[in-house]
């Protein structure tokens, strides 16, 4: 009997070792499994009667949708967060958002180190010189920095919001602190959950609320490597890595273009910007341009925007924010690389150069693959939603882009969808959160050197 027990224990330990080694060799699989487990636990917890204001258990589809939206830091909802969920439920949602935000930043760093470790010596030295990444030995220090940085940013945002809610809106200190902490966590992690039925529409003209939340969204969406490099050498742009240069440049460009586009299309719209004064219109347009970075807060009624504004938002949501941050989408770095690829092709150049660096062909292919697959996924999801719902193409496309980009903005049709539509959005949020990150690492890890080349052939393009 003792020998059988020992054999059983050894077998269990061997199986556990095999699983650990398998996950180490396939980090993308580990990321997906980790997020799926958190979503499953969160769904079960949200189904408890204590999580609702009515004391009744929540259906599994609603619980699964809410848990996925929180862990994937999206912000799409099928029920009113403040009305349906109790304080326990709201705190649980905030905890899931925090786990999702810290998890994605930490896992992005882990995957970066994993990819770096799988490269050859020469390529690894070049990668470290370009990105200033650390080795696996310094991983605990990096994780601590990520956690401390995240909590510090959330604390600063919470302090400002708490004082504003207390002094500007007469909220009791305890309630003001609760609102400040919840919305600071939701903003920095680019989640977009709010505790009012109209989200932040009632604060459309309040710069203290809007600018604080916008700043938290931008900082969280830039990504850990970029923010820390900016903190180290913000006065010396020439010393920035290419990752930081592209992230900052494209983010700034999209914010300016988005703000101008919303001002142009919504200036005379009586249901959005028209009732506001000049400064209020600028603030609301800027806030609306920031949120597709990807946080689902809105100070304007999204359902009342013009279709042209929906299209602009679709593009911004699809692009998303910075790499290794809390934002979703294909990432501004991918978009920036595609722009340089197009520019090089238009100029007839054989190589794609960014500044004084040459972009490898493998990286170009990765950017194209991620963009094409993401676009195909959004298009297929929009087509499926057209079949499942009676809504128009611009509405379902907006919903699909929002779910994939883990944004959380909606034209107001989310709650009206059937269960099949909700499950489709759940899958889209999960893939949008985990997919681009793991796909990028998987493509880099799969790269191999071919010892021979086949004869070249020419095809007609266009």
Tab-separated table of C-alpha atoms in Angstrom:
chain	number	residue	atom	x	y	z
A	1	UNK	CA	0.000	0.000	0.000
A	2	UNK	CA	2.833	2.396	0.902
A	3	UNK	CA	4.625	1.572	-2.342
A	4	UNK	CA	1.426	2.237	-4.313
A	5	UNK	CA	1.008	5.579	-2.555
A	6	UNK	CA	4.584	6.566	-3.323
A	7	UNK	CA	4.181	5.553	-6.965
A	8	UNK	CA	0.952	7.527	-7.179
A	9	UNK	CA	2.660	10.582	-5.660
A	10	UNK	CA	5.606	10.321	-8.040
A	11	UNK	CA	3.223	10.012	-10.978
A	12	UNK	CA	1.287	13.096	-9.887
A	13	UNK	CA	4.532	15.065	-9.483
A	14	UNK	CA	5.711	13.988	-12.928
A	15	UNK	CA	2.415	15.037	-14.494
A	16	UNK	CA	2.613	18.400	-12.713
A	17	UNK	CA	6.173	18.894	-13.954
A	18	UNK	CA	5.087	18.100	-17.502
A	19	UNK	CA	2.308	20.684	-17.269
A	20	UNK	CA	4.673	23.362	-15.916
A	21	UNK	CA	7.256	22.691	-18.630
A	22	UNK	CA	4.552	22.698	-21.304
A	23	UNK	CA	3.241	26.083	-20.135
A	24	UNK	CA	6.775	27.478	-20.007
A	25	UNK	CA	7.340	26.382	-23.598
A	26	UNK	CA	4.006	27.807	-24.687
A	27	UNK	CA	3.533	31.137	-22.858
A	28	UNK	CA	0.557	32.037	-25.030
A	29	UNK	CA	-1.260	28.989	-23.708
A	30	UNK	CA	-0.421	29.971	-20.131
A	31	UNK	CA	-1.815	33.478	-20.660
A	32	UNK	CA	-5.078	32.188	-22.115
A	33	UNK	CA	-5.532	29.577	-19.375
A	34	UNK	CA	-4.782	32.108	-16.637
A	35	UNK	CA	-7.318	34.629	-17.894
A	36	UNK	CA	-9.924	31.918	-18.475
A	37	UNK	CA	-9.574	30.685	-14.892
A	38	UNK	CA	-9.992	34.200	-13.479
A	39	UNK	CA	-13.061	34.742	-15.670
A	40	UNK	CA	-14.569	31.446	-14.500
A	41	UNK	CA	-14.025	32.221	-10.807
A	42	UNK	CA	-15.342	35.761	-11.259
A	43	UNK	CA	-18.446	34.490	-13.039
A	44	UNK	CA	-19.247	32.062	-10.225
A	45	UNK	CA	-18.777	34.799	-7.618
A	46	UNK	CA	-21.032	37.229	-9.506
A	47	UNK	CA	-23.770	34.589	-9.614
A	48	UNK	CA	-24.019	34.633	-5.819
A	49	UNK	CA	-27.122	36.350	-4.360
A	50	UNK	CA	-24.907	38.603	-2.227
A	51	UNK	CA	-23.509	40.191	-5.408
A	52	UNK	CA	-26.853	41.782	-6.403
A	53	UNK	CA	-28.943	44.536	-4.839
A	54	UNK	CA	-32.094	42.404	-5.082
A	55	UNK	CA	-30.536	39.417	-3.310
A	56	UNK	CA	-31.445	37.191	-6.261
A	57	UNK	CA	-28.794	35.155	-8.106
A	58	UNK	CA	-27.668	36.471	-11.489
A	59	UNK	CA	-28.005	34.357	-14.633
A	60	UNK	CA	-24.836	32.701	-15.862
A	61	UNK	CA	-24.773	34.584	-19.175
A	62	UNK	CA	-24.943	37.976	-17.453
A	63	UNK	CA	-22.368	36.924	-14.853
A	64	UNK	CA	-20.043	35.526	-17.513
A	65	UNK	CA	-20.409	38.646	-19.661
A	66	UNK	CA	-19.702	40.988	-16.735
A	67	UNK	CA	-16.748	38.953	-15.450
A	68	UNK	CA	-15.209	38.759	-18.932
A	69	UNK	CA	-15.726	42.484	-19.457
A	70	UNK	CA	-14.039	43.222	-16.108
A	71	UNK	CA	-11.093	40.814	-16.414
A	72	UNK	CA	-10.507	41.785	-20.038
A	73	UNK	CA	-10.839	45.437	-18.870
A	74	UNK	CA	-13.443	46.224	-21.512
A	75	UNK	CA	-16.401	47.925	-19.845
A	76	UNK	CA	-19.300	46.598	-21.908
A	77	UNK	CA	-22.296	45.842	-19.687
A	78	UNK	CA	-25.673	44.182	-20.104
A	79	UNK	CA	-27.067	45.490	-16.794
A	80	UNK	CA	-26.773	48.806	-14.971
A	81	UNK	CA	-23.672	48.366	-12.799
A	82	UNK	CA	-24.882	50.538	-9.904
A	83	UNK	CA	-28.498	49.358	-9.975
A	84	UNK	CA	-27.957	45.617	-10.433
A	85	UNK	CA	-24.820	44.889	-8.423
A	86	UNK	CA	-24.502	45.351	-4.670
A	87	UNK	CA	-21.456	46.886	-3.021
A	88	UNK	CA	-19.994	43.398	-2.826
A	89	UNK	CA	-20.621	42.931	-6.541
A	90	UNK	CA	-19.104	46.323	-7.384
A	91	UNK	CA	-16.039	45.605	-5.264
A	92	UNK	CA	-15.719	42.228	-6.940
A	93	UNK	CA	-15.858	43.899	-10.361
A	94	UNK	CA	-13.179	46.375	-9.253
A	95	UNK	CA	-11.008	43.464	-8.059
A	96	UNK	CA	-11.426	41.662	-11.382
A	97	UNK	CA	-10.478	44.864	-13.209
A	98	UNK	CA	-7.375	45.215	-11.043
A	99	UNK	CA	-6.379	41.593	-11.619
A	100	UNK	CA	-6.939	41.946	-15.348
A	101	UNK	CA	-4.971	45.202	-15.585
A	102	UNK	CA	-2.003	44.109	-13.487
A	103	UNK	CA	-2.092	40.695	-15.093
A	104	UNK	CA	-1.923	41.970	-18.647
A	105	UNK	CA	0.939	44.380	-17.865
A	106	UNK	CA	2.901	41.705	-16.007
A	107	UNK	CA	2.221	39.010	-18.586
A	108	UNK	CA	3.214	41.365	-21.384
A	109	UNK	CA	6.545	41.861	-19.631
A	110	UNK	CA	6.916	38.108	-19.103
A	111	UNK	CA	6.230	37.398	-22.767
A	112	UNK	CA	8.719	40.084	-23.800
A	113	UNK	CA	11.381	38.393	-21.684
A	114	UNK	CA	10.389	34.976	-23.009
A	115	UNK	CA	10.683	36.138	-26.601
A	116	UNK	CA	14.029	37.772	-25.809
A	117	UNK	CA	15.281	34.582	-24.210
A	118	UNK	CA	14.372	32.482	-27.242
A	119	UNK	CA	16.256	34.710	-29.687
A	120	UNK	CA	19.831	34.089	-30.714
A	121	UNK	CA	22.709	35.780	-28.884
A	122	UNK	CA	23.256	38.475	-31.481
A	123	UNK	CA	19.552	39.198	-31.883
A	124	UNK	CA	19.114	39.239	-28.095
A	125	UNK	CA	21.913	41.780	-27.634
A	126	UNK	CA	20.424	43.977	-30.342
A	127	UNK	CA	16.948	43.673	-28.806
A	128	UNK	CA	18.210	44.597	-25.345
A	129	UNK	CA	20.133	47.568	-26.715
A	130	UNK	CA	17.058	48.776	-28.574
A	131	UNK	CA	14.365	48.180	-25.951
A	132	UNK	CA	16.456	48.250	-22.756
A	133	UNK	CA	14.685	45.129	-21.507
A	134	UNK	CA	15.920	43.320	-18.443
A	135	UNK	CA	16.920	39.678	-18.095
A	136	UNK	CA	14.929	36.967	-16.383
A	137	UNK	CA	17.057	37.515	-13.267
A	138	UNK	CA	15.583	40.995	-12.902
A	139	UNK	CA	11.997	39.843	-13.357
A	140	UNK	CA	10.893	40.221	-9.698
A	141	UNK	CA	12.116	43.811	-9.698
A	142	UNK	CA	10.180	44.534	-12.898
A	143	UNK	CA	6.998	43.014	-11.495
A	144	UNK	CA	7.355	45.081	-8.310
A	145	UNK	CA	7.796	48.218	-10.392
A	146	UNK	CA	4.674	47.425	-12.405
A	147	UNK	CA	2.593	46.895	-9.269
A	148	UNK	CA	3.929	49.948	-7.406
A	149	UNK	CA	3.567	52.169	-10.461
A	150	UNK	CA	-0.005	51.020	-11.095
A	151	UNK	CA	-1.112	51.461	-7.477
A	152	UNK	CA	0.578	54.884	-7.263
A	153	UNK	CA	-1.197	56.174	-10.377
A	154	UNK	CA	-4.512	54.829	-9.127
A	155	UNK	CA	-3.974	56.433	-5.711
A	156	UNK	CA	-3.249	59.844	-7.250
A	157	UNK	CA	-6.313	59.663	-9.485
A	158	UNK	CA	-8.457	58.439	-6.582
A	159	UNK	CA	-7.315	61.358	-4.395
A	160	UNK	CA	-8.300	63.963	-6.989
A	161	UNK	CA	-11.634	62.293	-7.739
A	162	UNK	CA	-12.439	61.844	-4.051
A	163	UNK	CA	-11.847	65.529	-3.286
A	164	UNK	CA	-13.912	66.567	-6.301
A	165	UNK	CA	-16.844	64.320	-5.431
A	166	UNK	CA	-16.735	65.493	-1.823
A	167	UNK	CA	-16.193	69.240	-2.344
A	168	UNK	CA	-17.880	69.747	-5.701
A	169	UNK	CA	-20.872	67.428	-5.421
A	170	UNK	CA	-21.465	67.161	-1.690
A	171	UNK	CA	-20.832	63.425	-1.426
A	172	UNK	CA	-20.128	62.141	2.123
A	173	UNK	CA	-16.412	61.386	2.679
A	174	UNK	CA	-16.920	57.611	2.710
A	175	UNK	CA	-19.013	57.596	-0.440
A	176	UNK	CA	-16.656	60.040	-2.172
A	177	UNK	CA	-13.667	57.828	-1.336
A	178	UNK	CA	-15.479	54.745	-2.634
A	179	UNK	CA	-16.387	56.486	-5.902
A	180	UNK	CA	-12.863	57.849	-6.283
A	181	UNK	CA	-11.152	54.494	-5.782
A	182	UNK	CA	-13.554	52.572	-8.030
A	183	UNK	CA	-13.287	54.993	-10.946
A	184	UNK	CA	-9.525	55.408	-10.539
A	185	UNK	CA	-9.076	51.629	-10.851
A	186	UNK	CA	-11.460	51.537	-13.787
A	187	UNK	CA	-9.711	54.455	-15.525
A	188	UNK	CA	-6.064	53.452	-15.122
A	189	UNK	CA	-6.841	49.899	-16.233
A	190	UNK	CA	-8.793	51.251	-19.220
A	191	UNK	CA	-11.940	49.400	-18.127
A	192	UNK	CA	-14.636	52.079	-18.386
A	193	UNK	CA	-17.001	50.759	-15.702
A	194	UNK	CA	-18.893	53.611	-14.018
A	195	UNK	CA	-21.381	53.746	-11.162
A	196	UNK	CA	-23.975	55.967	-12.852
A	197	UNK	CA	-26.594	54.889	-15.405
A	198	UNK	CA	-25.385	57.497	-17.931
A	199	UNK	CA	-21.710	56.713	-17.256
A	200	UNK	CA	-20.063	60.184	-16.997
A	201	UNK	CA	-22.505	62.251	-19.070
A	202	UNK	CA	-23.466	64.347	-16.049
A	203	UNK	CA	-19.802	65.419	-15.685
A	204	UNK	CA	-19.345	66.444	-19.331
A	205	UNK	CA	-18.314	69.989	-18.401
A	206	UNK	CA	-16.254	69.156	-15.306
A	207	UNK	CA	-12.509	69.320	-16.122
A	208	UNK	CA	-11.506	67.911	-12.712
A	209	UNK	CA	-13.402	64.683	-13.360
A	210	UNK	CA	-12.856	64.374	-17.109
A	211	UNK	CA	-9.178	65.363	-17.272
A	212	UNK	CA	-8.232	63.204	-14.275
A	213	UNK	CA	-9.878	60.143	-15.774
A	214	UNK	CA	-8.465	60.946	-19.231
A	215	UNK	CA	-4.943	61.269	-17.792
A	216	UNK	CA	-5.260	57.918	-15.996
A	217	UNK	CA	-6.509	56.287	-19.200
A	218	UNK	CA	-3.634	57.698	-21.272
A	219	UNK	CA	-0.926	56.735	-18.768
A	220	UNK	CA	-2.326	53.234	-18.319
A	221	UNK	CA	-2.653	52.797	-22.069
A	222	UNK	CA	0.900	53.883	-22.934
A	223	UNK	CA	2.447	50.807	-21.377
A	224	UNK	CA	4.942	50.170	-18.623
A	225	UNK	CA	8.179	50.307	-20.713
A	226	UNK	CA	7.214	53.577	-22.399
A	227	UNK	CA	6.104	55.347	-19.223
A	228	UNK	CA	9.260	54.437	-17.325
A	229	UNK	CA	11.464	55.528	-20.172
A	230	UNK	CA	9.626	58.846	-20.321
A	231	UNK	CA	10.107	59.275	-16.576
A	232	UNK	CA	13.834	58.594	-16.947
A	233	UNK	CA	14.598	60.742	-19.975
A	234	UNK	CA	11.599	62.914	-20.838
A	235	UNK	CA	13.926	65.856	-21.529
A	236	UNK	CA	16.010	63.874	-24.021
A	237	UNK	CA	13.766	62.631	-26.841
A	238	UNK	CA	16.812	61.737	-28.930
A	239	UNK	CA	17.681	59.030	-26.438
A	240	UNK	CA	14.233	57.415	-26.582
A	241	UNK	CA	13.935	53.915	-27.963
A	242	UNK	CA	12.011	53.379	-31.160
A	243	UNK	CA	9.148	51.818	-29.170
A	244	UNK	CA	8.736	54.986	-27.118
A	245	UNK	CA	9.051	57.295	-30.115
A	246	UNK	CA	6.400	55.500	-32.125
A	247	UNK	CA	4.050	55.083	-29.154
A	248	UNK	CA	4.224	58.735	-28.121
A	249	UNK	CA	4.062	60.097	-31.685
A	250	UNK	CA	1.147	57.942	-32.856
A	251	UNK	CA	-0.771	58.383	-29.586
A	252	UNK	CA	-0.427	62.154	-29.772
A	253	UNK	CA	-1.400	62.189	-33.442
A	254	UNK	CA	-4.507	60.075	-32.853
A	255	UNK	CA	-5.591	62.239	-29.911
A	256	UNK	CA	-5.297	65.418	-31.993
A	257	UNK	CA	-6.963	63.919	-35.069
A	258	UNK	CA	-9.739	62.368	-32.980
A	259	UNK	CA	-10.447	65.598	-31.119
A	260	UNK	CA	-10.598	67.633	-34.342
A	261	UNK	CA	-12.791	65.013	-36.021
A	262	UNK	CA	-15.328	65.010	-33.171
A	263	UNK	CA	-15.343	68.810	-33.064
A	264	UNK	CA	-15.987	68.965	-36.804
A	265	UNK	CA	-18.760	66.363	-36.917
A	266	UNK	CA	-20.532	67.082	-33.608
A	267	UNK	CA	-20.141	70.885	-33.258
A	268	UNK	CA	-23.734	71.644	-34.271
A	269	UNK	CA	-25.295	68.406	-33.006
A	270	UNK	CA	-27.947	69.508	-30.479
A	271	UNK	CA	-27.790	66.116	-28.754
A	272	UNK	CA	-24.024	66.184	-28.085
A	273	UNK	CA	-21.751	69.253	-28.341
A	274	UNK	CA	-24.120	72.050	-29.374
A	275	UNK	CA	-25.519	72.776	-25.857
A	276	UNK	CA	-21.976	73.327	-24.501
A	277	UNK	CA	-19.847	76.455	-24.674
A	278	UNK	CA	-16.537	76.580	-26.556
A	279	UNK	CA	-14.384	75.274	-23.711
A	280	UNK	CA	-16.957	72.594	-22.890
A	281	UNK	CA	-17.048	71.419	-26.497
A	282	UNK	CA	-13.265	71.143	-26.616
A	283	UNK	CA	-13.197	69.224	-23.328
A	284	UNK	CA	-15.952	66.838	-24.420
A	285	UNK	CA	-14.356	66.240	-27.833
A	286	UNK	CA	-10.955	65.557	-26.256
A	287	UNK	CA	-12.479	63.195	-23.699
A	288	UNK	CA	-14.350	61.360	-26.449
A	289	UNK	CA	-11.106	61.045	-28.445
A	290	UNK	CA	-9.209	59.653	-25.451
A	291	UNK	CA	-11.677	56.924	-24.524
A	292	UNK	CA	-11.165	54.713	-27.613
A	293	UNK	CA	-7.567	54.294	-26.277
A	294	UNK	CA	-9.326	51.863	-24.877
A	295	UNK	CA	-11.604	52.829	-22.000
A	296	UNK	CA	-15.372	52.749	-22.184
A	297	UNK	CA	-16.118	55.966	-20.309
A	298	UNK	CA	-18.292	58.463	-22.142
A	299	UNK	CA	-19.270	62.045	-21.306
A	300	UNK	CA	-21.477	62.253	-24.412
A	301	UNK	CA	-24.380	59.978	-25.272
A	302	UNK	CA	-22.735	57.642	-27.803
A	303	UNK	CA	-26.078	56.664	-29.295
A	304	UNK	CA	-26.663	60.295	-30.299
A	305	UNK	CA	-23.399	60.725	-32.218
A	306	UNK	CA	-23.491	61.031	-35.991
A	307	UNK	CA	-22.624	57.935	-38.018
A	308	UNK	CA	-19.428	59.645	-39.150
A	309	UNK	CA	-18.362	59.959	-35.508
A	310	UNK	CA	-19.106	56.266	-34.997
A	311	UNK	CA	-16.802	55.481	-37.926
A	312	UNK	CA	-14.001	57.602	-36.452
A	313	UNK	CA	-14.470	55.817	-33.129
A	314	UNK	CA	-14.384	52.427	-34.873
A	315	UNK	CA	-10.961	53.225	-36.317
A	316	UNK	CA	-9.601	54.522	-33.000
A	317	UNK	CA	-10.904	51.478	-31.125
A	318	UNK	CA	-9.379	49.093	-33.646
A	319	UNK	CA	-5.953	50.747	-33.331
A	320	UNK	CA	-6.067	50.864	-29.531
A	321	UNK	CA	-3.194	51.969	-27.305
A	322	UNK	CA	0.406	51.135	-26.451
A	323	UNK	CA	2.046	47.748	-26.111
A	324	UNK	CA	2.567	46.191	-22.648
A	325	UNK	CA	-0.153	48.463	-21.261
A	326	UNK	CA	-3.777	48.081	-20.296
A	327	UNK	CA	-5.107	49.173	-23.694
A	328	UNK	CA	-6.389	46.814	-26.359
A	329	UNK	CA	-6.596	46.901	-30.153
A	330	UNK	CA	-3.813	46.053	-32.585
A	331	UNK	CA	-1.694	48.685	-30.737
A	332	UNK	CA	-0.318	52.017	-31.914
A	333	UNK	CA	3.097	50.455	-32.527
A	334	UNK	CA	1.601	48.064	-35.057
A	335	UNK	CA	-0.270	50.921	-36.712
A	336	UNK	CA	2.896	53.029	-36.789
A	337	UNK	CA	4.892	50.218	-38.385
A	338	UNK	CA	2.215	49.767	-41.043
A	339	UNK	CA	2.412	53.486	-41.827
A	340	UNK	CA	6.192	53.248	-42.324
A	341	UNK	CA	5.766	50.144	-44.488
A	342	UNK	CA	3.300	51.975	-46.721
A	343	UNK	CA	5.531	55.043	-46.887
A	344	UNK	CA	8.575	52.978	-47.862
A	345	UNK	CA	6.594	51.179	-50.564
A	346	UNK	CA	5.263	54.454	-51.992
A	347	UNK	CA	8.793	55.792	-52.183
A	348	UNK	CA	10.039	52.622	-53.860
A	349	UNK	CA	12.517	51.805	-51.086
A	350	UNK	CA	13.622	48.209	-50.647
A	351	UNK	CA	13.985	48.527	-46.859
A	352	UNK	CA	11.648	49.961	-44.235
A	353	UNK	CA	13.551	52.440	-42.088
A	354	UNK	CA	12.296	54.105	-38.900
A	355	UNK	CA	14.645	56.894	-38.001
A	356	UNK	CA	18.160	55.433	-38.106
A	357	UNK	CA	16.972	51.850	-37.693
A	358	UNK	CA	15.855	49.250	-40.216
A	359	UNK	CA	12.658	47.331	-39.540
A	360	UNK	CA	13.242	43.565	-39.999
A	361	UNK	CA	11.099	41.750	-42.529
A	362	UNK	CA	9.848	39.344	-39.849
A	363	UNK	CA	8.509	42.237	-37.767
A	364	UNK	CA	6.783	43.683	-40.816
A	365	UNK	CA	5.065	40.358	-41.478
A	366	UNK	CA	3.977	40.089	-37.839
A	367	UNK	CA	2.361	43.542	-37.995
A	368	UNK	CA	0.552	42.667	-41.214
A	369	UNK	CA	-0.625	39.273	-39.895
A	370	UNK	CA	-1.983	40.732	-36.636
A	371	UNK	CA	-3.792	43.529	-38.492
A	372	UNK	CA	-5.296	41.236	-41.144
A	373	UNK	CA	-6.464	38.605	-38.668
A	374	UNK	CA	-7.891	41.247	-36.333
A	375	UNK	CA	-9.750	42.961	-39.167
A	376	UNK	CA	-11.138	39.641	-40.379
A	377	UNK	CA	-12.282	38.772	-36.845
A	378	UNK	CA	-14.101	42.093	-36.387
A	379	UNK	CA	-15.729	41.799	-39.821
A	380	UNK	CA	-16.872	38.218	-39.209
A	381	UNK	CA	-18.250	39.149	-35.782
A	382	UNK	CA	-20.148	42.119	-37.214
A	383	UNK	CA	-21.620	39.868	-39.904
A	384	UNK	CA	-22.710	37.340	-37.287
A	385	UNK	CA	-24.302	40.066	-35.148
A	386	UNK	CA	-26.221	41.251	-38.200
A	387	UNK	CA	-27.708	37.771	-38.469
A	388	UNK	CA	-28.504	37.556	-34.748
A	389	UNK	CA	-29.908	41.041	-34.160
A	390	UNK	CA	-32.161	43.526	-35.995
A	391	UNK	CA	-29.648	46.358	-35.625
A	392	UNK	CA	-27.922	48.243	-38.440
A	393	UNK	CA	-24.433	47.629	-39.786
A	394	UNK	CA	-22.880	50.737	-38.219
A	395	UNK	CA	-24.260	49.747	-34.806
A	396	UNK	CA	-23.055	46.131	-34.835
A	397	UNK	CA	-19.695	47.133	-36.332
A	398	UNK	CA	-19.275	49.623	-33.498
A	399	UNK	CA	-20.135	46.905	-30.981
A	400	UNK	CA	-17.733	44.390	-32.531
A	401	UNK	CA	-14.871	46.900	-32.696
A	402	UNK	CA	-15.534	47.927	-29.097
A	403	UNK	CA	-15.474	44.332	-27.861
A	404	UNK	CA	-12.357	43.385	-29.805
A	405	UNK	CA	-10.535	46.572	-28.790
A	406	UNK	CA	-11.640	45.980	-25.161
A	407	UNK	CA	-13.039	49.512	-25.164
A	408	UNK	CA	-16.525	49.239	-23.687
A	409	UNK	CA	-18.208	52.035	-25.629
A	410	UNK	CA	-21.620	51.128	-27.009
A	411	UNK	CA	-24.392	52.627	-29.093
A	412	UNK	CA	-26.846	51.247	-26.544
A	413	UNK	CA	-27.658	47.897	-28.142
A	414	UNK	CA	-25.633	45.577	-25.879
A	415	UNK	CA	-28.402	44.805	-23.408
A	416	UNK	CA	-30.934	44.222	-26.232
A	417	UNK	CA	-28.949	41.418	-27.835
A	418	UNK	CA	-29.961	37.765	-27.455
A	419	UNK	CA	-27.865	35.367	-25.403
A	420	UNK	CA	-26.040	34.193	-28.523
A	421	UNK	CA	-24.979	37.765	-29.241
A	422	UNK	CA	-23.747	38.190	-25.671
A	423	UNK	CA	-21.707	34.980	-25.887
A	424	UNK	CA	-20.206	36.148	-29.181
A	425	UNK	CA	-19.145	39.411	-27.539
A	426	UNK	CA	-17.707	37.437	-24.606
A	427	UNK	CA	-15.539	35.447	-27.013
A	428	UNK	CA	-14.575	38.609	-28.885
A	429	UNK	CA	-13.572	40.415	-25.670
A	430	UNK	CA	-11.469	37.464	-24.555
A	431	UNK	CA	-9.744	37.101	-27.916
A	432	UNK	CA	-9.289	40.866	-28.180
A	433	UNK	CA	-7.643	40.989	-24.763
A	434	UNK	CA	-5.438	37.906	-25.004
A	435	UNK	CA	-5.200	37.352	-28.751
A	436	UNK	CA	-2.954	40.137	-30.121
A	437	UNK	CA	-0.530	39.811	-27.204
A	438	UNK	CA	-0.157	36.051	-27.420
A	439	UNK	CA	-0.246	36.011	-31.222
A	440	UNK	CA	2.593	38.505	-31.406
A	441	UNK	CA	4.731	36.487	-28.998
A	442	UNK	CA	3.840	33.227	-30.730
A	443	UNK	CA	4.886	34.616	-34.116
A	444	UNK	CA	8.181	35.831	-32.668
A	445	UNK	CA	8.862	32.526	-30.894
A	446	UNK	CA	8.024	30.539	-34.021
A	447	UNK	CA	10.511	32.418	-36.163
A	448	UNK	CA	13.188	30.139	-37.622
A	449	UNK	CA	16.042	30.613	-40.044
A	450	UNK	CA	15.738	28.817	-43.400
A	451	UNK	CA	19.055	27.504	-44.730
A	452	UNK	CA	18.013	27.883	-48.349
A	453	UNK	CA	15.895	30.123	-50.571
A	454	UNK	CA	13.539	29.128	-53.361
A	455	UNK	CA	13.540	30.756	-56.797
A	456	UNK	CA	11.786	34.102	-56.882
A	457	UNK	CA	8.547	34.653	-58.784
A	458	UNK	CA	6.645	37.795	-59.693
A	459	UNK	CA	2.877	38.298	-59.420
A	460	UNK	CA	0.626	41.107	-60.556
A	461	UNK	CA	-0.491	43.279	-57.635
A	462	UNK	CA	-3.541	45.522	-57.944
